[in-house]
Amino acid sequence: MKKNVLIIGAGGVAHVAAHKCAMHNDVLGDICIASRTQSKCDAIIESVLRKNHLKDTAKKLYSRAVDALDIPALVALIQDTKSEIVLNLGQSYVNMSVLEACIETGAVYMDTAIHEEPDKVCENPPWYENYEWKRKERCAERGVTAILGAGFDPGVVNAWCALAQQKYFDTIDTIDILDVNAGSHGKYFATNFDPEINFREFKKVWTWDERQWKLQKVHSIRMDYDFPVVGSCPVYLTGHDELHSLSKNIDANSIRFWMGFGDHYLNVFSVLTNLGMTSEKPVRLPDGTEVVPLKVLKALLPDPSSLAPGYTGKTCIGNFISGMKDGQKREIFIYNTCDHAECYQEVEAQAISYTAGVPAAAAAILVARGDWDVKHMVNVEELDPAPFIELLDQIGLPTEVEEKPLAFVPPAIAALDSVD
């Protein structure tokens, strides 16, 4: 049994994870929230206490300040707090430093997004081979559990792929991961999570198609899908973290990711991109000051966590999977829907943060119980999906499975050649 959780980061996802960990601190033990700005951690603690979510009041819930790029400081923090589970919910630039600290101390490592370097975007696939998977051998040698991508996408969608392979299909042809937010935050323009990381995703579209990587133009391939609860929404072929491990670990001909965008979002994004505001490359101003346009844009846009109080509507994330079972063609949609207002009422966060933060807490609980404490590095689809999905059903993210009538036809992108 592992005890005591250290949460790195103080954004929207960390906020939700802290609430859910506190609600299960009888299993998880003491909880420390740490980030560069300690006041943000304290605000999360105030929210947890305000909602009366600290299940065992004898356990500690406290904050610390730390630079998550400083490995010795992280090591000291893990040791001082006696944390055996580290939830890395900070910016993806810190993944490798937090992972290194966990390897050194023997603490369990978990994150919800792939590592990135500030000066590199959309590197050659598979992305996990560039950084995380290079540490596999060291994790195994030291018996360190490292669970990569334990959010929703990546995370829950990966577990659904494993479940489909185990239970619903003998062979899988295509997996289309569909993510749509049919909600309104009332702002002129905003992103639902870190704008800097969000916009860096939209530089290239790497997709796994007919068992090879293909490069497509951003927002160039669209389809409309009739989602449960939220109805028909447009989604666009997009590159995403989970494709890069699923292509290795799930036996499927094509695995693709689609994200929903409205016309207004696309128009604003196009203008910002054409003006150079989404660039990660530094520019020098006439007075000699050097700035990164994307960081300036992030500073100008609303903080995603600030959207929560007025957010209305729902999200739907699901895997449309086609293949064969018992000699017959089969198609299913395995999904979850989440309500922004209900999330705010429960944990004072919006649904995008909720869907990423709850799975991270669930993964921590599974490790603490011993179900997922595997002593080496894995992506979520390499673990038994049953206890994860069962626990999520109990703590706020129920899974639904819809048998499809063999009528859904995704765009035939398999016939397209790669583009520059």
PDB file of C-alpha atoms in Angstrom, residues 2-4 6 8 70-87 96-110 138-139 142-145 375:
ATOM      1  CA  LYS A   2       1.314   3.422  -0.990  1.00  0.00           C
ATOM      2  CA  LYS A   3       0.521   6.485   1.120  1.00  0.00           C
ATOM      3  CA  ASN A   4       0.799  10.270   0.875  1.00  0.00           C
ATOM      4  CA  LEU A   6       2.227  15.085  -3.752  1.00  0.00           C
ATOM      5  CA  ILE A   8       2.624  19.156  -8.626  1.00  0.00           C
ATOM      6  CA  ASP A  70      14.664  21.931 -10.100  1.00  0.00           C
ATOM      7  CA  ILE A  71      15.299  18.195  -9.621  1.00  0.00           C
ATOM      8  CA  PRO A  72      17.197  18.465  -6.281  1.00  0.00           C
ATOM      9  CA  ALA A  73      14.389  20.637  -4.884  1.00  0.00           C
ATOM     10  CA  LEU A  74      11.816  18.086  -6.027  1.00  0.00           C
ATOM     11  CA  VAL A  75      13.773  15.240  -4.467  1.00  0.00           C
ATOM     12  CA  ALA A  76      13.971  17.132  -1.180  1.00  0.00           C
ATOM     13  CA  LEU A  77      10.241  17.901  -1.315  1.00  0.00           C
ATOM     14  CA  ILE A  78       9.275  14.273  -1.969  1.00  0.00           C
ATOM     15  CA  GLN A  79      11.474  13.114   0.885  1.00  0.00           C
ATOM     16  CA  ASP A  80      10.392  15.845   3.308  1.00  0.00           C
ATOM     17  CA  THR A  81       6.676  15.237   2.680  1.00  0.00           C
ATOM     18  CA  LYS A  82       7.149  11.442   2.742  1.00  0.00           C
ATOM     19  CA  SER A  83       5.146  11.288  -0.495  1.00  0.00           C
ATOM     20  CA  GLU A  84       4.991   7.875  -2.122  1.00  0.00           C
ATOM     21  CA  ILE A  85       2.737   8.975  -5.025  1.00  0.00           C
ATOM     22  CA  VAL A  86       3.457  12.022  -7.188  1.00  0.00           C
ATOM     23  CA  LEU A  87       0.734  13.414  -9.461  1.00  0.00           C
ATOM     24  CA  MET A  96      11.135  14.912 -17.223  1.00  0.00           C
ATOM     25  CA  SER A  97      12.357  16.733 -14.117  1.00  0.00           C
ATOM     26  CA  VAL A  98       9.486  15.365 -12.007  1.00  0.00           C
ATOM     27  CA  LEU A  99      10.021  11.873 -13.429  1.00  0.00           C
ATOM     28  CA  GLU A 100      13.744  12.048 -12.635  1.00  0.00           C
ATOM     29  CA  ALA A 101      12.963  13.036  -9.044  1.00  0.00           C
ATOM     30  CA  CYS A 102      10.571  10.095  -8.727  1.00  0.00           C
ATOM     31  CA  ILE A 103      13.143   7.663 -10.100  1.00  0.00           C
ATOM     32  CA  GLU A 104      15.697   8.965  -7.615  1.00  0.00           C
ATOM     33  CA  THR A 105      13.354   8.737  -4.623  1.00  0.00           C
ATOM     34  CA  GLY A 106      11.366   5.637  -5.644  1.00  0.00           C
ATOM     35  CA  ALA A 107       8.051   7.518  -5.625  1.00  0.00           C
ATOM     36  CA  VAL A 108       5.275   6.582  -8.041  1.00  0.00           C
ATOM     37  CA  TYR A 109       5.080   8.962 -11.006  1.00  0.00           C
ATOM     38  CA  MET A 110       1.899   9.869 -12.891  1.00  0.00           C
ATOM     39  CA  ARG A 138      15.687   2.764 -15.289  1.00  0.00           C
ATOM     40  CA  CYS A 139      12.141   2.613 -13.890  1.00  0.00           C
ATOM     41  CA  ARG A 142      14.545   0.585  -9.619  1.00  0.00           C
ATOM     42  CA  GLY A 143      11.027  -0.839  -9.349  1.00  0.00           C
ATOM     43  CA  VAL A 144       9.451   2.575  -9.928  1.00  0.00           C
ATOM     44  CA  THR A 145       5.845   2.687 -11.093  1.00  0.00           C
ATOM     45  CA  LYS A 375       6.914  -1.308 -10.564  1.00  0.00           C
TER      46      LYS A 375
END
